[in-house]
Coordinates of C-alpha atoms in Angstrom, one line a residue:
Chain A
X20 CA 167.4 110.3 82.9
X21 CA 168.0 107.3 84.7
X22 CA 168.6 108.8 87.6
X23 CA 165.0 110.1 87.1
X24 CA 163.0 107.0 86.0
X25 CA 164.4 105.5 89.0
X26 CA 162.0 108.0 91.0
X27 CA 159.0 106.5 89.8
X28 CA 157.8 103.7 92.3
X29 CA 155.5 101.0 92.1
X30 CA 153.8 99.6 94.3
X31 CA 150.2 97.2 95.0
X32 CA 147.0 99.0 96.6
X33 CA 143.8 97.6 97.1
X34 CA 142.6 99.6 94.3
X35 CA 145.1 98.2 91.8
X36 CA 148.4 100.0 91.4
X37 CA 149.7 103.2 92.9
X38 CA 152.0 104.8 90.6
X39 CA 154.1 107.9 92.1
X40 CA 156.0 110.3 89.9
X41 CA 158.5 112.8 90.8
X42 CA 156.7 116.5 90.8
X43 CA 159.3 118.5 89.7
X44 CA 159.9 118.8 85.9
X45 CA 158.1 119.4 82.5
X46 CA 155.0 117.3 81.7
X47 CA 156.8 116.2 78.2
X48 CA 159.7 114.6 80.5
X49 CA 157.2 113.1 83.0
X50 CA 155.1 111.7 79.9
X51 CA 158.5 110.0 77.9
X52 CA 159.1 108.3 81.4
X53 CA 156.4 107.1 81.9
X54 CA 156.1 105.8 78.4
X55 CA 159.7 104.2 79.3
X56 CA 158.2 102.6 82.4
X57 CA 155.4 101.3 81.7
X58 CA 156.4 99.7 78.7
X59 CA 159.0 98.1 80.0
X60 CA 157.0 96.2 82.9
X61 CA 154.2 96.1 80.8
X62 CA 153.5 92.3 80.8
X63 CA 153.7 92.7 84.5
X64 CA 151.6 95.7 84.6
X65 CA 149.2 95.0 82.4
X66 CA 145.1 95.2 82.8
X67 CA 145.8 97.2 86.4
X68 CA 143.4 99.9 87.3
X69 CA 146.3 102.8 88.4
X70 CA 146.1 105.5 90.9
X71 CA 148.7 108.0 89.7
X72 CA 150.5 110.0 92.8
X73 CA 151.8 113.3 91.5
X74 CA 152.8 115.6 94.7
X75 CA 153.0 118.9 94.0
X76 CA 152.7 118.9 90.6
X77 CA 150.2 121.4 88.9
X78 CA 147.7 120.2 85.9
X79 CA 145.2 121.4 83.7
X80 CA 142.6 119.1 82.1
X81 CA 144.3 119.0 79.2
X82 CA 147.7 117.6 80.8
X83 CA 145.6 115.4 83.1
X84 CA 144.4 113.8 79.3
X85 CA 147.3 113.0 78.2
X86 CA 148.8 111.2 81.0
X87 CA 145.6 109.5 80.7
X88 CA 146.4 108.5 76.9
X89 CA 149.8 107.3 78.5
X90 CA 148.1 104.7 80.4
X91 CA 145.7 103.9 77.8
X92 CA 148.6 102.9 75.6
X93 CA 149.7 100.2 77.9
X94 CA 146.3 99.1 78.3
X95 CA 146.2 100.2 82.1
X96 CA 142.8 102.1 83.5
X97 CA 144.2 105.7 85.6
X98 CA 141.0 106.1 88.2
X99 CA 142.4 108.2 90.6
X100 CA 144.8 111.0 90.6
X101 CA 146.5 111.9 94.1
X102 CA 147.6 115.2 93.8
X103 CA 148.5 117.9 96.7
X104 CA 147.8 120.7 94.3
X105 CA 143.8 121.6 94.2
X106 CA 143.6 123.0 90.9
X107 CA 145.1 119.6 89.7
X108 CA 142.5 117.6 91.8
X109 CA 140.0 119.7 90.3
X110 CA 140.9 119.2 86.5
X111 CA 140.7 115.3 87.7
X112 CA 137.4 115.6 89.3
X113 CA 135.9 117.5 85.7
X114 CA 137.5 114.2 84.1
X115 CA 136.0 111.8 86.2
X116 CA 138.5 110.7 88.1
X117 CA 139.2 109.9 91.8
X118 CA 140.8 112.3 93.8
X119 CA 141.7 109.8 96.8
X120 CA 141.7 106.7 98.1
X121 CA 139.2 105.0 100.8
X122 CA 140.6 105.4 104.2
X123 CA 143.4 107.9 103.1
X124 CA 145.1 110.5 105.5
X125 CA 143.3 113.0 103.6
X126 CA 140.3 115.2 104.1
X127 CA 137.4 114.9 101.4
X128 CA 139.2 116.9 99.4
X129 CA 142.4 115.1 98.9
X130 CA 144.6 117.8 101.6
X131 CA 146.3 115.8 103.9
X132 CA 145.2 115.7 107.5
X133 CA 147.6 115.3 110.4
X134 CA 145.8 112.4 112.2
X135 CA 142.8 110.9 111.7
X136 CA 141.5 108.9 114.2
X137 CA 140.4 105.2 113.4
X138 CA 138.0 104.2 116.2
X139 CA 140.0 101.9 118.4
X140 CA 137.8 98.3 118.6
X141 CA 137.5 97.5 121.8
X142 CA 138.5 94.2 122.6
X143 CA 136.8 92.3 125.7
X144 CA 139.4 91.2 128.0
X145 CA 137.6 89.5 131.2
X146 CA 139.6 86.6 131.6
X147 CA 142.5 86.5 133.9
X148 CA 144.1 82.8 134.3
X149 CA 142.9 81.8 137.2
X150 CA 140.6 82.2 140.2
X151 CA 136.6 83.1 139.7
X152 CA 135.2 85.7 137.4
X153 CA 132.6 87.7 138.0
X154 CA 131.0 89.5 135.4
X155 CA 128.7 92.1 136.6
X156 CA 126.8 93.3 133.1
X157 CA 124.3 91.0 130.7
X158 CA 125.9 89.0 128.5
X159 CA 124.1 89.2 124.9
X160 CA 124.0 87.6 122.2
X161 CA 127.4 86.6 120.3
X162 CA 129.4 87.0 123.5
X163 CA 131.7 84.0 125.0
X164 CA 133.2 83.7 127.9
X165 CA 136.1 80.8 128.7
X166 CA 137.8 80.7 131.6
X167 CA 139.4 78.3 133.5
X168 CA 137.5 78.6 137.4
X169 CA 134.1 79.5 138.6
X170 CA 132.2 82.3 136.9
X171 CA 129.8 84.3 138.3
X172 CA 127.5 86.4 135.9
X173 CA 125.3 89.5 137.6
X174 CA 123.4 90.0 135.2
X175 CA 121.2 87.9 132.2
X176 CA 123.0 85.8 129.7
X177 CA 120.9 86.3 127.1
X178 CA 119.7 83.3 123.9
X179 CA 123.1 83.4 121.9
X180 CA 125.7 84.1 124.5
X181 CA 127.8 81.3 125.7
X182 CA 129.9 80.5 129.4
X183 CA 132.4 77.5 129.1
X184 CA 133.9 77.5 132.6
X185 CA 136.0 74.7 134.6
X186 CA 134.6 75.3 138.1
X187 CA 130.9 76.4 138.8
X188 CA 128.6 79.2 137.0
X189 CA 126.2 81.3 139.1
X190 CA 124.0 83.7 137.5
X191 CA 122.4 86.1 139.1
X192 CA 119.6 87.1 136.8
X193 CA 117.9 85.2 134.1
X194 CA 120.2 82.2 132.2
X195 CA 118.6 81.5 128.5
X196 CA 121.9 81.0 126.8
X197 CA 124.5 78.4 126.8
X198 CA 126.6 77.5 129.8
X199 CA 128.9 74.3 130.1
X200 CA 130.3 74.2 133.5
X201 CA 132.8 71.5 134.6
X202 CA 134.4 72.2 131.1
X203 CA 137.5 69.8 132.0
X204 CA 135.2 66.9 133.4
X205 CA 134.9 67.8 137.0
X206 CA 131.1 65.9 137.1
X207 CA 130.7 67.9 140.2
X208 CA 130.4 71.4 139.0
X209 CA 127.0 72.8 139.3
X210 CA 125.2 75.6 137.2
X211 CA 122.8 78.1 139.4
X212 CA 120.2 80.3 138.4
X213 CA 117.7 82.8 139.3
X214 CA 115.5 81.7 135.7
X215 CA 117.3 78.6 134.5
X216 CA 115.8 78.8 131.1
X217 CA 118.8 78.0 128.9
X218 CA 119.2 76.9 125.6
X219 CA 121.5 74.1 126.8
X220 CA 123.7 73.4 129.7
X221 CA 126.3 70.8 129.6
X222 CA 127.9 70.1 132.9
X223 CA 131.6 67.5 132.1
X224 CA 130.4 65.7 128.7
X225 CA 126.4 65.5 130.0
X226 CA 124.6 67.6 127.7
X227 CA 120.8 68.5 128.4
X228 CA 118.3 71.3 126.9
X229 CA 115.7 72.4 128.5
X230 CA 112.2 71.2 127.9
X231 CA 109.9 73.2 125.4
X232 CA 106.9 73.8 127.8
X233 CA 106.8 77.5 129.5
X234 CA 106.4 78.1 133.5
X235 CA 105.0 80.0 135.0
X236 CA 106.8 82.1 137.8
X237 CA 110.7 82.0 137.5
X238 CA 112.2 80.1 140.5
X239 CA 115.9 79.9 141.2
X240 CA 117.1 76.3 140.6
X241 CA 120.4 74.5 140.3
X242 CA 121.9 72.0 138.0
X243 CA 124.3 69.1 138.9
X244 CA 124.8 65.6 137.4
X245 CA 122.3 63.0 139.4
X246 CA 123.2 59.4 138.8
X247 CA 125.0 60.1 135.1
X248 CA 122.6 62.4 134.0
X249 CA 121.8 66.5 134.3
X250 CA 118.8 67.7 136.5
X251 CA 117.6 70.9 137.7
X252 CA 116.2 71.3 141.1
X253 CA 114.5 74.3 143.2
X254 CA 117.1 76.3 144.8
X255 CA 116.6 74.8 148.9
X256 CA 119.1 74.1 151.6
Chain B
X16 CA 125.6 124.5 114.1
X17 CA 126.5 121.2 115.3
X18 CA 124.6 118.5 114.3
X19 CA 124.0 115.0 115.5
X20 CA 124.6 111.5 113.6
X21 CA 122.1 108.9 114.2
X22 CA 122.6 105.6 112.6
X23 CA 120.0 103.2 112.1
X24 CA 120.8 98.9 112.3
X25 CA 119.7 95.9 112.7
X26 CA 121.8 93.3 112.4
X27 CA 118.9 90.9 110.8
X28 CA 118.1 92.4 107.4
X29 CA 114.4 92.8 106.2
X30 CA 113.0 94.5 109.5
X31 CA 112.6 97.5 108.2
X32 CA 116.0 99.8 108.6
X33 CA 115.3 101.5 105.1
X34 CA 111.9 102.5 105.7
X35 CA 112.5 103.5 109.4
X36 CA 115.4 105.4 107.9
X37 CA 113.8 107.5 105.7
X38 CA 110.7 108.5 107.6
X39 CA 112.6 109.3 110.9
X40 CA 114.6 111.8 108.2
X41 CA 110.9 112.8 106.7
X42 CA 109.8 113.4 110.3
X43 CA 112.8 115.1 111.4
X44 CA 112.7 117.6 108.1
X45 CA 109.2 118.4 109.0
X46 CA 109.9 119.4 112.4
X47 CA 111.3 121.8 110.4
X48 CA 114.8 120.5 111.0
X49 CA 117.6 120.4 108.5
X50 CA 118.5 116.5 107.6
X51 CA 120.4 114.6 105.9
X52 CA 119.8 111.1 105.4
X53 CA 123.2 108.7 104.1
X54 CA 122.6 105.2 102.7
X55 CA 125.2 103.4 104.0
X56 CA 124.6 100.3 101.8
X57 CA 127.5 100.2 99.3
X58 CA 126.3 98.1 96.5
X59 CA 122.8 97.5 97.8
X60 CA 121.4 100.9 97.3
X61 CA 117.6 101.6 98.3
X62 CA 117.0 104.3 100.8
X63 CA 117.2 106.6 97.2
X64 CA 114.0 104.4 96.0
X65 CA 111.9 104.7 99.3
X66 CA 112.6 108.8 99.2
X67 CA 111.8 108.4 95.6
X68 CA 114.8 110.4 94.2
X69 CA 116.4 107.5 92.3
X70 CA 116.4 109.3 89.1
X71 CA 117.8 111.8 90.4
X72 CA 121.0 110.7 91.6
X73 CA 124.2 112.4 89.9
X74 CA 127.3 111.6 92.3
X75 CA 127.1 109.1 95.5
X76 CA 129.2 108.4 98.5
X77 CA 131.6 106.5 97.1
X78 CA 132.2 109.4 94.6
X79 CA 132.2 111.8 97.6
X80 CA 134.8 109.9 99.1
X81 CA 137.5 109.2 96.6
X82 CA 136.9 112.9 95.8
X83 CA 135.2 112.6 92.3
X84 CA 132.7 115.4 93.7
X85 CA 132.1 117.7 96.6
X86 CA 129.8 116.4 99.1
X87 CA 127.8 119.4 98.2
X88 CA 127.4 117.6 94.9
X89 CA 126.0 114.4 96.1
X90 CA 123.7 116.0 98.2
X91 CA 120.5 115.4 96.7
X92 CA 117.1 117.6 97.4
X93 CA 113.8 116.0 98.4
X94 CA 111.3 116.7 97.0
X95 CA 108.8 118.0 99.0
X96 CA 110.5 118.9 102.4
X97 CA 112.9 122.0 101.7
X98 CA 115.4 121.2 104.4
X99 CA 115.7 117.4 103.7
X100 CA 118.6 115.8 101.6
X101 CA 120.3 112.5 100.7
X102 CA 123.0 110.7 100.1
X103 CA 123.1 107.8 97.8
X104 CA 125.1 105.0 98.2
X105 CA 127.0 103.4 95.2
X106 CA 125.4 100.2 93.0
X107 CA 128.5 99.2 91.4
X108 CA 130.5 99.1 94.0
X109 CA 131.3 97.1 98.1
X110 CA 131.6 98.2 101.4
X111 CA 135.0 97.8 101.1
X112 CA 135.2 101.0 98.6
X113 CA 134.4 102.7 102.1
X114 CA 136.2 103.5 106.0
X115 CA 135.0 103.7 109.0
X116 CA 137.4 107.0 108.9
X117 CA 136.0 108.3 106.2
X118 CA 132.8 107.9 107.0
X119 CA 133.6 110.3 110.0
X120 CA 135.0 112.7 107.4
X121 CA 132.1 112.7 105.8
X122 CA 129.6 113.2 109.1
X123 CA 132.2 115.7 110.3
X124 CA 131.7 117.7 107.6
X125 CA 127.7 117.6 107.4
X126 CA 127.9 118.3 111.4
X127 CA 128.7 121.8 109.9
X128 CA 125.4 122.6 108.4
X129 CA 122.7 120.0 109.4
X130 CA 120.8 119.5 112.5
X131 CA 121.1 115.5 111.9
X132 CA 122.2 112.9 109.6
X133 CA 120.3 109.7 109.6
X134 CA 122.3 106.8 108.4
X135 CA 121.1 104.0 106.8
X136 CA 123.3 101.0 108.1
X137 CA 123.7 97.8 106.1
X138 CA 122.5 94.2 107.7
X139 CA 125.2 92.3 109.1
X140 CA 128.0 93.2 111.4
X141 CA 130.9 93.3 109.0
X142 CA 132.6 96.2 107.5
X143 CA 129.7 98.4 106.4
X144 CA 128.1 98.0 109.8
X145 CA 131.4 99.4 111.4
X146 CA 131.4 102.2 108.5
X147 CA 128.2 102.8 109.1
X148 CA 128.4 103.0 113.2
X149 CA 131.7 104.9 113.5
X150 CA 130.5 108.3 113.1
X151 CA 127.5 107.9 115.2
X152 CA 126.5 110.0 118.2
X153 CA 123.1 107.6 119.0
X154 CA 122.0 104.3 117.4
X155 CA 118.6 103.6 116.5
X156 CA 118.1 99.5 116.7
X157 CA 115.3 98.4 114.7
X158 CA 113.9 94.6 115.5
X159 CA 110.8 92.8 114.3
X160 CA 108.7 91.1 117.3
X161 CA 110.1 87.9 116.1
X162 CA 112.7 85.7 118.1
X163 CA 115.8 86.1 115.2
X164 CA 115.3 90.0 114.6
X165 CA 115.6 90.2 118.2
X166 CA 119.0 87.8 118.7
X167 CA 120.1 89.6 115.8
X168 CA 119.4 93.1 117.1
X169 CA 120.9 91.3 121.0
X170 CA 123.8 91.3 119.3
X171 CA 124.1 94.2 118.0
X172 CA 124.0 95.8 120.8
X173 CA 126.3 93.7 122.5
X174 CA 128.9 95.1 119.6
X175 CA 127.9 98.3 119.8
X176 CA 128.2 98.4 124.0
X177 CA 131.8 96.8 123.0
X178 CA 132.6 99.9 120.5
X179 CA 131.3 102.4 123.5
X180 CA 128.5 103.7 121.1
X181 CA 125.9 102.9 124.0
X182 CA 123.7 100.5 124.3
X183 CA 121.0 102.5 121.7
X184 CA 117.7 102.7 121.5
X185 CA 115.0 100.4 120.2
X186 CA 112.3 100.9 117.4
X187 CA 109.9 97.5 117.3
X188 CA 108.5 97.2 113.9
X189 CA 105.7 95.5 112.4
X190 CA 104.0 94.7 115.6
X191 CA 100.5 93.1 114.9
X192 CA 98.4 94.0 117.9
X193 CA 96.1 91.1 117.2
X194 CA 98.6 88.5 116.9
X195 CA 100.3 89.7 120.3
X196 CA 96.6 89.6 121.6
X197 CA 96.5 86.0 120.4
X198 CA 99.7 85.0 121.8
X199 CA 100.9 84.4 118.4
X200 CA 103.4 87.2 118.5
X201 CA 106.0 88.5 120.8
X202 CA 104.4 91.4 122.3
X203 CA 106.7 94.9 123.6
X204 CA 107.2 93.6 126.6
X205 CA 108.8 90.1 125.5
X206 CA 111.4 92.5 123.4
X207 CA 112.2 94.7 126.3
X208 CA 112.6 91.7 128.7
X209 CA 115.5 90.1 126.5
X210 CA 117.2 93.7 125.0
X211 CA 116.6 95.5 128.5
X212 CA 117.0 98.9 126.2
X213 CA 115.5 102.0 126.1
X214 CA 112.1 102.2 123.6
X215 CA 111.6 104.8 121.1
X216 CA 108.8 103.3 118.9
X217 CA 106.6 100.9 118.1
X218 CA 105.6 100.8 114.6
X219 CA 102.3 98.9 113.7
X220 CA 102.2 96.8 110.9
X221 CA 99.9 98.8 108.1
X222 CA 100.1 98.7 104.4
X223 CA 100.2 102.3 103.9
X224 CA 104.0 101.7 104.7
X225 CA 104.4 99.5 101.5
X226 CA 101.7 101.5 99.8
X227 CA 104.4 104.9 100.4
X228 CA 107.3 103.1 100.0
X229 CA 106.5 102.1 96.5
X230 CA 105.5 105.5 95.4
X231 CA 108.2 106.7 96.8
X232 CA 107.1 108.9 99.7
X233 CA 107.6 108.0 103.1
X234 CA 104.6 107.2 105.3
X235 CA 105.4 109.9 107.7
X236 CA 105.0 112.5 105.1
X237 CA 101.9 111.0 103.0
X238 CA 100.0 110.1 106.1
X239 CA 98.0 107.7 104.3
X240 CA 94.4 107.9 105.5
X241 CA 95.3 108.7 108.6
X242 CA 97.9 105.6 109.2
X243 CA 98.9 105.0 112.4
X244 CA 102.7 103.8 111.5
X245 CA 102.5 107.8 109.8
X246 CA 101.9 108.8 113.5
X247 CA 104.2 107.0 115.0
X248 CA 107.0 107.4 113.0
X249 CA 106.0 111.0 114.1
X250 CA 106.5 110.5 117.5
X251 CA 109.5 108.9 116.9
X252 CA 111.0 112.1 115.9
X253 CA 110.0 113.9 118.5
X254 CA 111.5 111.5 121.1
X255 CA 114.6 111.8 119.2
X256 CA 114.6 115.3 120.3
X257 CA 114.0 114.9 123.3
X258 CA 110.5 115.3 123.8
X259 CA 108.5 112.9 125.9
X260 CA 105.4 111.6 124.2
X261 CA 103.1 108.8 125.1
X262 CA 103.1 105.5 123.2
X263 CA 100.0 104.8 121.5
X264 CA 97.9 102.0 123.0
X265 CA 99.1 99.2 121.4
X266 CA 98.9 96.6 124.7
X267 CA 97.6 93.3 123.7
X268 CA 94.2 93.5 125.4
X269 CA 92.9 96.9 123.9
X270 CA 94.3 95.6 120.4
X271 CA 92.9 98.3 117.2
X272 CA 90.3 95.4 116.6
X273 CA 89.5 93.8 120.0
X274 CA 88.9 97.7 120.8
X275 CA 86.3 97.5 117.5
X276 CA 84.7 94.9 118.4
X277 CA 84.4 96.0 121.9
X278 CA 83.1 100.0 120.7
X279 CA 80.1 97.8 118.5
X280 CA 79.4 95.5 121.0
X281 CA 78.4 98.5 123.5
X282 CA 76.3 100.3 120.8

């Protein structure tokens, strides 16, 4: 018996709890275990919503019941009831119970699957230590770039996006997000684009936004620091 | 058969996901396809109320998924297109009650027997954005013409382009022809100038959308008086298969009421 009870394993789910019971003997032997069990750890236990793990085990409705009264006893809610055996999943289903967890190994129907793939997140990783960048795709929205050197963007950094670079940025194509070049204080860095319509540039600790009328045709300009503060002039050498 | 998952966002909420949702799905059906449409919106349910098949909901996807029911259980008939189905998200419960993996169970399986399933995806790009994009074969981005649906829907596709799921296609809804005329309102091309994405509608603004949605029957199926969001939602589905099919003259300077005026003015 002891040797038995010691097969029943407890452990913390999202759910709740996940109770696992050994699959092989009678239901009466299962029940007085659990009974054991439960009451023992009961104040620990108590109030848990319990997915019950039963393997291989075969249950009708009826059996499926009375583990529930178990459970009910100890004042524990079973949801769930993880079964390999479909005739037992299906007396749990006609009780209203859950027949697996969220984001299981297990097809919709509780059998377990040999992989399942979780789409991998792809993770942007454009910034190599040193030396200049170039990006050569639009930068949208929510997108941030550091990096310590020049970066050069073909492509539009769009309202939401952000560049913080050491060196210089270039962007070749339309700049209407947020670039801060000269990120460590080098006052000399400059800021080029084909549209320089960004929310703000900051250039060292200068900080400027650009003002709220609209233009026309779209000009290349550049930005540097003049005498302490940030301008942008038409792109002419 | 092998059918094709098409998931519907937004990022911003309020522009119109639910209602695009079910009339590309009403659209779809009556191209005689078989559809199903999935709200993705664990614990914010409402694709059931624009089909109108609230009160008929038995089992949902969260009961699909933790096995309380087959998914042919939760599958719920429309009314009035044969080949047209749903499945209803759960009120009582989060997004967390759901996986990104399950939710490709779950499409896998439809895959079998429908020619699409249209999912409704939640606003925000948290965990039942992912759930909702991770079975998807195309992505349908709805924005408003107004400057936050479109940063919202910017970065969306920026996550989406991360995830590999493409960069998707864009549906502009509500566009007021007169206000664009006016300069009031972004017009299509300030959209497409900012997203740089492919266009597969523009939806007028027109009551008859609220006027279905609250009875229950999408617009592409009532077809209010003749309502020209009916028709394009239309032509929506047809692009979706592939079809090529002009836009409707919606450019600022032959606006529906400048082109009024204009017609009177001559007679």
């Amino acid at each position: 018996m002891e040797q038995v009870a010691s097969q029943i394993g407890i452990k913390g789910i999202r759910e709740g709890l996940l109770i696992s019971v050994p699959d092989r003997g009678s239901l009466a032997d299962l029940v007085a275990l659990l009974t054991v069990e439960l009451a023992q750890k009961r104040a620990f236990l108590q109030g848990s919503q319990v997915a019950l793990q039963v393997g291989y085990r075969k249950l009708d409705k009826e059996q499926v019941r009375q583990l529930q009264a178990v459970f009910e006893q100890n004042q524990l809610e079973l949801w769930a009831i993880l079964a390999e055996d479909p005739s037992a999943r299906e007396a749990a289903r006609e009780l209203s119970l859950a027949t697996r967890l969220s984001g299981s190994q297990t097809d919709l129907n509780g059998n377990f699957l040999s992989q399942v793939a979780e789409p991998e997140t792809a993770v942007a990783n454009d910034m190599p230590a040193q030396g200049g960048l170039i990006l050569k795709e639009t930068l949208r929205s929510g997108r941030s770039i550091y990096h310590e050197g020049h970066v050069v963007v073909i492509g539009d950094v769009n309202p939401g996006a952000e560049i913080v670079a050491s060196g210089d940025v270039i962007v070749w194509g339309r700049l209407r997000g947020l670039v801060h070049a000269g990120a460590l204080g080098d006052e000399t860095a400059v800021i080029c684009a084909l549209e320089l319509t960004p929310t703000q540039l900051r250039i060292a600790d200068q900080i400027a936004i650009s003002p709220d009328e609209k233009r026309g045709r779209a000009i290349p300009e550049q930005a540097a620091i003049r005498s302490g503060q940030i301008v942008a002039e038409m792109w002419q050498r | 058969m092998n059918g094709k998952v098409i998931t519907v966002t937004s990022g911003k909420g309020g522009v119109g996901k639910t209602t695009v949702t079910a009339n590309i799905a009403t659209a779809l059906a009556m191209l005689g396809k078989k559809v199903v449409a999935i709200d993705a919106d664990i614990g914010l349910r409402n694709l059931d109320v624009v089909m109108g098949l609230e009160n008929r909901i038995v089992y949902d996807l969260v009961d699909v998924i933790e096995g309380r029911c087959r998914l042919r259980q939760a599958m719920i008939k429309d009314k009035r297109q044969p080949d047209l189905y749903l499945i209803p998200a759960a009120q009582t419960r989060d997004k967390m009650a759901v996986s990104p993996s399950d939710m490709i169970l779950v499409c896998d399986e439809l895959r079998q027997e429908m020619d699409y399933i249209i999912i409704d995806s939640p606003a925000g790009i948290e965990r039942g954005f992912r759930n909702a994009v991770a079975p998807s074969d195309e992505v349908v981005i709805v924005t408003n013409p107004e400057v936050s649906a479109v940063r919202d829907a910017d970065r969306i596709i920026g996550l989406l382009e991360a995830e590999e799921k493409g960069p998707g296609r864009l549906i502009i809804n509500r566009l007021k022809p007169e206000m664009v005329a006016r300069g009031d309102m972004l017009s299509i091309d300030d959209v497409l100038d900012i997203l740089a994405v492919e266009l597969i509608g523009v939806i007028p603004e027109d009551e008859s959308i609220l006027i279905s949605s609250n009875r229950g029957t999408p617009v592409a199926m009532s077809g209010l008086n003749g309502s020209s969001a009916s028709q394009a939602f239309r032509n929506v589905a047809q692009r979706l298969q592939g079809e090529t099919v002009p836009f409707v003259d919606l450019t600022p300077k032959t606006g529906l009421l400048n082109r009024l005026n204009n017609w009177f003015s001559k007679s």
